[in-house]
Coordinates of C-alpha atoms in Angstrom, one line a residue:
M97 CA -78.2 -19.5 84.5
T98 CA -79.8 -17.2 87.1
L99 CA -80.3 -13.5 86.4
R100 CA -77.6 -12.6 89.0
K101 CA -75.0 -14.9 87.3
T102 CA -76.0 -13.6 83.8
V103 CA -75.5 -10.0 84.9
G104 CA -72.2 -10.9 86.7
A105 CA -70.9 -12.6 83.5
F106 CA -71.9 -9.6 81.4
I107 CA -70.0 -7.2 83.8
V108 CA -66.9 -9.4 83.8
S109 CA -67.0 -9.6 80.0
A110 CA -67.3 -5.8 79.8
L111 CA -64.4 -5.3 82.1
L112 CA -62.2 -7.7 80.2
A113 CA -63.1 -6.0 76.9
A114 CA -62.2 -2.6 78.4
G115 CA -58.8 -3.9 79.6
C116 CA -57.9 -5.8 76.5
S117 CA -59.3 -3.6 73.8
A118 CA -57.4 -0.7 72.4
S119 CA -60.5 1.5 72.2
S120 CA -59.9 3.3 75.5
K121 CA -58.6 6.8 75.9
S122 CA -55.4 7.0 78.0
S123 CA -53.7 10.0 79.6
N124 CA -51.3 12.5 78.2
D125 CA -53.2 12.9 74.9
T126 CA -52.7 9.3 73.9
V127 CA -55.7 8.1 72.0
V128 CA -55.8 4.4 71.1
D129 CA -57.9 2.7 68.5
S130 CA -61.3 4.5 68.6
V131 CA -62.1 3.2 65.1
S132 CA -59.0 1.2 64.2
T133 CA -59.5 -1.8 61.9
V134 CA -56.2 -3.4 62.9
E135 CA -56.9 -7.1 63.8
W136 CA -54.9 -8.2 66.9
L137 CA -54.4 -11.9 67.2
P138 CA -53.3 -13.8 70.3
C139 CA -49.6 -14.7 70.4
G140 CA -49.2 -16.5 73.7
V141 CA -49.3 -14.0 76.5
I142 CA -49.2 -11.0 74.0
E143 CA -51.0 -10.0 70.8
C144 CA -49.6 -9.6 67.3
A145 CA -50.7 -7.9 64.1
R146 CA -49.4 -7.0 60.6
I147 CA -49.9 -3.4 59.6
D148 CA -49.6 -1.9 56.1
V149 CA -47.2 1.0 55.8
P150 CA -46.1 3.0 52.8
L151 CA -43.0 1.4 51.2
N152 CA -41.7 4.8 50.0
P153 CA -43.6 8.0 50.9
S154 CA -42.4 9.5 47.6
D155 CA -43.9 6.6 45.5
V156 CA -46.8 8.1 43.7
E157 CA -48.2 4.6 43.0
G158 CA -48.6 4.1 46.8
A159 CA -46.8 0.8 47.1
T160 CA -47.0 -0.6 50.7
T161 CA -45.2 -3.2 52.8
K162 CA -46.2 -4.8 56.1
V163 CA -44.5 -4.5 59.5
S164 CA -45.1 -6.9 62.3
V165 CA -46.4 -5.3 65.5
Y166 CA -46.6 -6.8 69.0
R167 CA -48.7 -5.6 71.9
R168 CA -49.0 -6.2 75.7
V169 CA -52.1 -4.4 77.0
S170 CA -51.7 -3.0 80.5
T171 CA -54.2 -3.9 83.2
R172 CA -53.9 -0.4 84.6
T173 CA -56.8 1.9 83.8
S174 CA -56.0 4.6 81.2
A175 CA -52.4 3.3 80.8
P176 CA -50.2 5.4 78.6
V177 CA -48.9 3.8 75.4
L178 CA -45.1 3.1 75.1
F179 CA -43.7 2.1 71.7
L180 CA -40.7 -0.1 71.8
L181 CA -38.2 0.0 68.9
P182 CA -35.5 -2.7 69.2
D183 CA -32.0 -2.7 67.6
R184 CA -31.6 -4.6 64.4
R185 CA -28.8 -6.7 65.7
Y186 CA -28.2 -6.5 69.4
G187 CA -30.6 -7.3 72.2
G188 CA -34.1 -8.9 71.8
N189 CA -36.3 -8.6 68.8
A190 CA -39.6 -6.8 68.7
R191 CA -41.6 -9.8 70.0
D192 CA -39.2 -10.6 72.8
S193 CA -39.1 -6.9 73.9
V194 CA -42.9 -7.1 74.6
E195 CA -43.2 -10.7 75.7
Y196 CA -40.3 -10.5 78.2
A197 CA -40.7 -6.8 79.2
P198 CA -41.6 -7.6 82.9
L199 CA -38.4 -9.7 83.1
H200 CA -36.0 -7.3 81.4
L201 CA -37.6 -3.9 82.1
G202 CA -39.1 -4.7 85.5
S203 CA -42.7 -4.6 86.9
Q204 CA -43.0 -0.9 86.1
S205 CA -43.4 -1.9 82.4
R206 CA -46.8 -3.3 83.3
D207 CA -48.0 0.3 83.8
Y208 CA -47.8 0.9 80.1
T209 CA -49.6 -0.7 77.1
L210 CA -46.5 -1.8 75.2
I211 CA -46.4 -1.8 71.4
A212 CA -43.2 -3.0 69.6
I213 CA -42.6 -2.6 65.9
S214 CA -40.3 -5.0 64.0
A215 CA -38.1 -2.8 61.8
R216 CA -38.7 -3.1 58.1
G217 CA -36.2 -5.5 56.4
T218 CA -35.9 -7.7 59.5
A219 CA -37.1 -11.3 59.5
D220 CA -40.5 -10.4 60.9
S221 CA -41.0 -7.5 58.5
P222 CA -39.4 -8.5 55.1
V223 CA -39.3 -5.9 52.3
V224 CA -39.3 -6.8 48.6
I225 CA -36.0 -5.5 47.2
S226 CA -36.5 -2.5 44.9
D227 CA -34.3 -0.1 42.9
V228 CA -34.3 2.3 45.9
N229 CA -32.9 1.5 49.3
V230 CA -35.8 2.1 51.7
L231 CA -34.3 0.8 54.9
S232 CA -33.1 4.0 56.5
S233 CA -33.9 5.2 60.0
L234 CA -36.1 7.9 58.4
D235 CA -38.1 5.2 56.6
E236 CA -38.5 3.4 59.9
M237 CA -39.5 6.7 61.5
D238 CA -42.3 6.9 58.9
D239 CA -43.4 3.4 59.8
V240 CA -43.8 4.4 63.4
V241 CA -46.0 7.3 62.3
A242 CA -48.0 5.0 60.0
V243 CA -48.6 2.5 62.8
Q244 CA -49.7 5.3 65.1
K245 CA -52.2 6.4 62.5
A246 CA -53.4 2.9 61.9
L247 CA -54.1 2.5 65.6
N248 CA -55.5 6.1 65.9
I249 CA -52.8 7.1 68.4
K250 CA -52.2 10.8 68.3
K251 CA -49.1 10.7 70.4
A252 CA -47.3 8.3 72.7
A253 CA -44.0 7.6 74.6
V254 CA -41.2 5.8 72.9
L255 CA -38.3 3.6 74.0
G256 CA -35.6 2.7 71.5
W257 CA -32.4 0.7 71.6
G258 CA -29.5 1.2 69.2
T259 CA -30.8 1.5 65.6
G260 CA -34.3 1.7 67.1
A261 CA -33.1 4.6 69.3
T262 CA -31.8 6.4 66.2
T263 CA -35.3 6.0 64.6
A264 CA -36.9 7.3 67.8
T265 CA -34.5 10.2 67.8
A266 CA -35.5 11.1 64.2
L267 CA -39.1 10.8 65.3
V268 CA -38.7 13.3 68.1
M269 CA -36.7 15.7 65.9
T270 CA -39.1 15.5 63.0
Y271 CA -42.5 14.9 64.6
P272 CA -42.3 16.2 68.2
S273 CA -46.0 16.6 68.4
R274 CA -46.4 12.8 68.2
V275 CA -44.1 12.0 71.2
T276 CA -45.1 12.5 74.8
A277 CA -41.7 11.4 76.1
A278 CA -38.7 9.3 74.9
V279 CA -36.0 7.1 76.2
L280 CA -33.1 6.7 73.8
D281 CA -30.5 3.9 74.5
S282 CA -27.3 4.4 72.5
P283 CA -28.6 6.3 69.5
Q284 CA -26.8 7.8 66.5
D285 CA -27.4 11.5 65.9
P286 CA -29.6 12.0 62.8
A287 CA -28.3 15.6 62.7
M288 CA -24.6 14.9 62.7
S289 CA -22.4 13.9 59.8
M290 CA -22.2 10.1 59.5
V291 CA -18.5 10.4 58.5
R292 CA -17.8 12.3 61.7
Q293 CA -19.7 9.7 63.7
A294 CA -17.7 7.0 62.1
E295 CA -14.4 8.7 63.1
R296 CA -15.6 8.9 66.7
Q297 CA -16.7 5.2 66.5
L298 CA -13.2 4.2 65.5
E299 CA -11.8 6.0 68.6
S300 CA -14.3 4.1 70.7
M301 CA -13.3 0.8 69.2
K302 CA -9.6 1.4 69.9
L303 CA -10.5 2.2 73.5
A304 CA -12.7 -0.9 73.8
V305 CA -9.8 -3.1 72.6
E306 CA -7.4 -1.6 75.2
T307 CA -10.1 -2.0 77.9
A308 CA -10.6 -5.6 77.0
M309 CA -6.9 -6.3 77.1
R310 CA -6.7 -4.7 80.6
W311 CA -9.7 -6.7 81.7
C312 CA -8.0 -9.9 80.7
A313 CA -4.7 -9.0 82.4
S314 CA -6.5 -8.3 85.6
H315 CA -9.0 -11.2 85.8
L316 CA -8.0 -14.7 86.7
S317 CA -11.1 -16.0 84.8
C318 CA -9.5 -14.9 81.5
P319 CA -7.5 -17.8 80.0
S320 CA -4.7 -15.4 78.8
N321 CA -4.5 -13.7 82.2
A322 CA -0.8 -14.6 82.7
N323 CA 0.3 -12.8 79.6
V324 CA -2.3 -11.5 77.2
A325 CA 0.2 -10.0 74.7
K326 CA 2.0 -13.3 74.5
A327 CA -1.2 -15.2 73.8
L328 CA -2.0 -12.9 71.0
S329 CA 1.5 -13.1 69.6
L330 CA 1.1 -16.9 69.6
F331 CA -2.1 -16.5 67.6
K332 CA -0.4 -14.3 65.1
T333 CA 2.5 -16.7 64.7
N334 CA 0.2 -19.7 64.1
L335 CA -1.8 -17.6 61.6
R336 CA 1.3 -16.6 59.7
L337 CA 2.5 -20.3 59.6
G338 CA -0.9 -21.5 58.4
R339 CA -1.6 -23.6 61.5
L340 CA -5.1 -22.2 62.2
G341 CA -8.3 -23.6 60.8
E342 CA -9.9 -22.4 57.6
G343 CA -11.6 -19.0 57.9
V344 CA -9.7 -17.9 61.0
N345 CA -7.8 -14.7 60.6
F346 CA -7.7 -11.1 61.9
D347 CA -11.0 -10.2 60.3
T348 CA -12.5 -13.1 62.2
I349 CA -11.2 -11.7 65.5
A350 CA -12.5 -8.3 64.5
R351 CA -16.1 -9.6 64.1
A352 CA -15.8 -11.8 67.2
A353 CA -14.5 -8.9 69.2
T354 CA -17.4 -6.7 68.2
T355 CA -19.9 -9.4 69.2
A356 CA -18.2 -10.2 72.5
I357 CA -17.4 -6.7 73.7
A358 CA -20.8 -5.3 72.5
N359 CA -22.5 -7.9 74.6
G360 CA -20.3 -7.2 77.6
D361 CA -18.6 -10.6 77.5
P362 CA -14.9 -10.1 76.7
Q363 CA -14.0 -13.5 78.3
S364 CA -15.7 -15.4 75.5
L365 CA -13.4 -13.6 73.0
F366 CA -10.2 -14.6 74.7
V367 CA -11.4 -18.2 75.3
A368 CA -12.1 -18.4 71.6
I369 CA -8.8 -17.0 70.6
N370 CA -6.9 -19.5 72.8
K371 CA -8.8 -22.4 71.4
A372 CA -8.1 -21.2 67.8
S373 CA -4.4 -21.0 68.6
D374 CA -4.6 -24.6 69.7
G375 CA -6.2 -25.5 66.3
D376 CA -9.9 -25.4 67.2
G377 CA -11.4 -22.3 65.6
A378 CA -15.0 -23.3 65.8
Q379 CA -15.8 -21.1 68.8
L380 CA -14.1 -18.1 67.3
L381 CA -16.0 -18.6 64.0
A382 CA -19.3 -18.9 65.8
L383 CA -18.7 -15.8 67.8
A384 CA -17.7 -13.9 64.7
G385 CA -20.8 -14.9 62.8
P386 CA -21.3 -14.8 59.1
L387 CA -19.1 -12.7 56.8
P388 CA -20.6 -9.3 55.7
T389 CA -22.7 -9.5 52.6
P390 CA -24.3 -6.8 50.4
D391 CA -27.8 -7.9 51.5
A392 CA -26.9 -7.7 55.2
S393 CA -25.4 -4.2 54.6
R394 CA -28.6 -2.6 53.1
A395 CA -29.8 -1.0 56.4
A396 CA -26.4 0.5 57.2
C397 CA -26.0 1.8 53.6
A398 CA -29.5 3.3 53.7
N399 CA -28.4 5.8 56.3
V400 CA -25.4 7.2 54.3
S401 CA -24.9 8.7 50.9
T402 CA -22.7 6.8 48.5
S403 CA -19.8 9.2 48.9
A404 CA -20.1 9.1 52.7
A405 CA -20.1 5.3 52.6
G406 CA -16.9 5.4 50.6
R407 CA -15.2 7.6 53.1
I408 CA -16.3 5.6 56.1
S409 CA -15.1 2.3 54.4
S410 CA -11.7 3.9 53.8
I411 CA -11.4 5.1 57.4
F412 CA -11.9 1.6 58.8
A413 CA -9.9 -0.1 56.1
A414 CA -6.9 2.1 56.7
H415 CA -7.1 1.3 60.4
A416 CA -7.3 -2.5 59.8
A417 CA -4.3 -2.3 57.4
K418 CA -2.0 -0.7 60.1
K419 CA 0.2 -2.9 62.1
N420 CA -1.6 -3.5 65.4
R421 CA 0.0 -4.9 68.5
H422 CA -3.4 -6.2 69.7
F423 CA -6.3 -6.6 67.3
Y424 CA -8.9 -4.4 65.6
M425 CA -12.7 -4.5 65.8
G426 CA -15.6 -4.4 63.4
S427 CA -16.5 -5.1 59.8
E428 CA -17.4 -1.5 58.8
A429 CA -14.8 -1.5 56.0
A430 CA -16.6 -4.3 54.2
T431 CA -20.1 -3.3 55.2
Y432 CA -19.8 0.3 53.8
G433 CA -17.7 -0.9 50.9
F434 CA -20.8 -2.7 49.6
C435 CA -22.8 0.5 49.5
A436 CA -21.5 1.6 46.1
G437 CA -23.0 -1.5 44.5
L438 CA -26.4 -1.3 46.2
P439 CA -29.4 0.8 45.3
A440 CA -28.9 4.3 46.5
T441 CA -30.8 5.6 49.5
Q442 CA -33.0 8.7 49.1
R443 CA -33.1 9.4 52.8
P444 CA -29.7 9.3 54.5
I445 CA -29.4 10.6 58.0
G446 CA -26.8 13.0 59.3
S447 CA -28.3 16.2 58.0
V448 CA -31.7 16.1 59.7
V449 CA -32.8 19.6 60.8
P450 CA -34.6 19.2 64.2
N451 CA -38.0 20.9 64.6
E452 CA -37.6 23.7 67.2
K453 CA -40.3 22.1 69.3
A454 CA -38.2 18.9 69.6
K455 CA -36.3 20.6 72.5
D456 CA -39.6 20.8 74.5
V457 CA -40.1 17.0 74.4
P458 CA -38.9 15.2 77.6
V459 CA -36.1 13.0 76.4
F460 CA -33.8 10.7 78.4
V461 CA -30.6 9.7 76.6
S462 CA -28.2 6.9 77.9
I463 CA -25.3 4.8 76.8
G464 CA -22.5 2.7 78.2
R465 CA -19.3 4.7 78.5
G466 CA -17.3 1.8 76.8
D467 CA -19.8 1.3 74.0
P468 CA -17.8 0.2 70.9
V469 CA -20.8 0.3 68.5
V470 CA -22.0 3.8 69.0
P471 CA -19.4 6.3 70.3
P472 CA -20.6 7.9 73.5
Y473 CA -19.5 11.3 72.2
V474 CA -22.4 11.3 69.8
P475 CA -25.4 10.9 72.1
R476 CA -23.7 13.0 74.8
T477 CA -23.2 16.1 72.5
M478 CA -26.6 15.6 70.9
A479 CA -28.3 15.6 74.3
K480 CA -26.4 18.7 75.3
R481 CA -27.3 20.5 72.0
M482 CA -31.0 19.6 72.3
G483 CA -31.3 20.3 76.0
W484 CA -32.3 16.7 76.8
T485 CA -31.5 14.7 79.9
Y486 CA -28.3 12.5 79.6
K487 CA -26.9 9.9 81.9
S488 CA -24.2 7.4 81.0
V489 CA -23.4 4.1 82.6
Y490 CA -20.1 2.7 83.7
A491 CA -20.3 -0.3 81.3
N492 CA -18.2 -1.7 78.5
R493 CA -21.0 -2.8 76.3
H494 CA -23.6 -1.7 73.7
L495 CA -27.2 -1.1 75.1
V496 CA -27.9 -0.7 78.7
I497 CA -31.6 -0.3 79.3
G498 CA -32.9 -3.7 80.4
K499 CA -29.3 -4.8 81.1
D500 CA -28.3 -2.4 83.9
Q501 CA -31.0 -2.4 86.6
A502 CA -30.1 1.1 88.0
I503 CA -30.3 2.9 84.6
T504 CA -33.5 1.0 83.7
Q505 CA -35.1 2.1 86.9
T506 CA -34.0 5.7 86.3
A507 CA -35.3 5.7 82.8
F508 CA -38.8 4.5 83.9
E509 CA -38.8 7.0 86.7
F510 CA -38.1 9.7 84.0
L511 CA -41.0 8.4 81.9
A512 CA -43.4 8.4 84.8
E513 CA -42.5 11.9 85.9
S514 CA -42.6 13.2 82.3
L515 CA -46.1 11.7 81.6
Q516 CA -47.5 13.2 84.8
D517 CA -46.5 16.8 83.8

């Protein structure tokens, strides 16, 4: 090899190392991996790693667990770091949020080094069951801080969806000095009573059912368009007479309705109900998903005290027991009913006292106005109280960033402007 080629190869290698390594200093006080020992491995077009985090900060023995972390390094010089915190149930998982970021979030996502954290207790970050429930949003918040420390990142921007947005909210409220800017898509309020949030959620669910009924009545694509009430009445009659398949009942519709409406697809619900009335309940059962179990309820129970869980379960159970001319949504009565038999949480949310400096962090809050999972009242009043930017979307679904192009663009414009200040 000639001297010119050798020098050229060395320069190219150095440039690639600078672009792919996390040892560069980025803008807005974001410092990445100056001496980090985290080993990043290739995972297709992205990188992945497993990082040790404290299992329980109050554990004097210092037990740890591992969380899976995924990264897409920006080709932009001194690109800011943006942490992605996905929802536990809805939307893409941590790996998908990074791998498909340009597709879902647009080309502007390439201006950031994206780092997604798989929440503890999920398939990618399993947790050994202990005598204390350590799956609360505050535990996840500490995982974000632990990952930042492992990567030597002093502060960075964060984008969270649903339960991940709740974690991001707690992070801003508790450690504002670690956040340059935040986008929160449909978060719960860590500083508001969880019982009060549940009461508001029930109101949102009732409205979502009415909206779905009106949608069906006004769209020819809905199989029950001619007479929605009559189609539901037929379902109830067949259920009472034992003509429906095994496992098909109103609880099945409630879970299926949550899945369909939360994903902005009410048509799939009415198609499944019609088929169930005709004796084929397979689609309705598939849409409903598995029955709630104690193990699947751990994360929800980790965010509430045992007494609050009992009150929340009673609120939803009382609603389900009432005579309903349509149908009800959700499985909260069963989910929170399991909490009494699970290890108690030491860190429920609902009573977090925000750091005064949290109001100085640039935060953008958004939600669909017809969200049945998180009541829009909660993030709206939280944003107003904290002095954060709030913008809702005319959408009957849960999660909007990456789903609605306009609000996604607005959110990234907010991030860009905030990080330039």
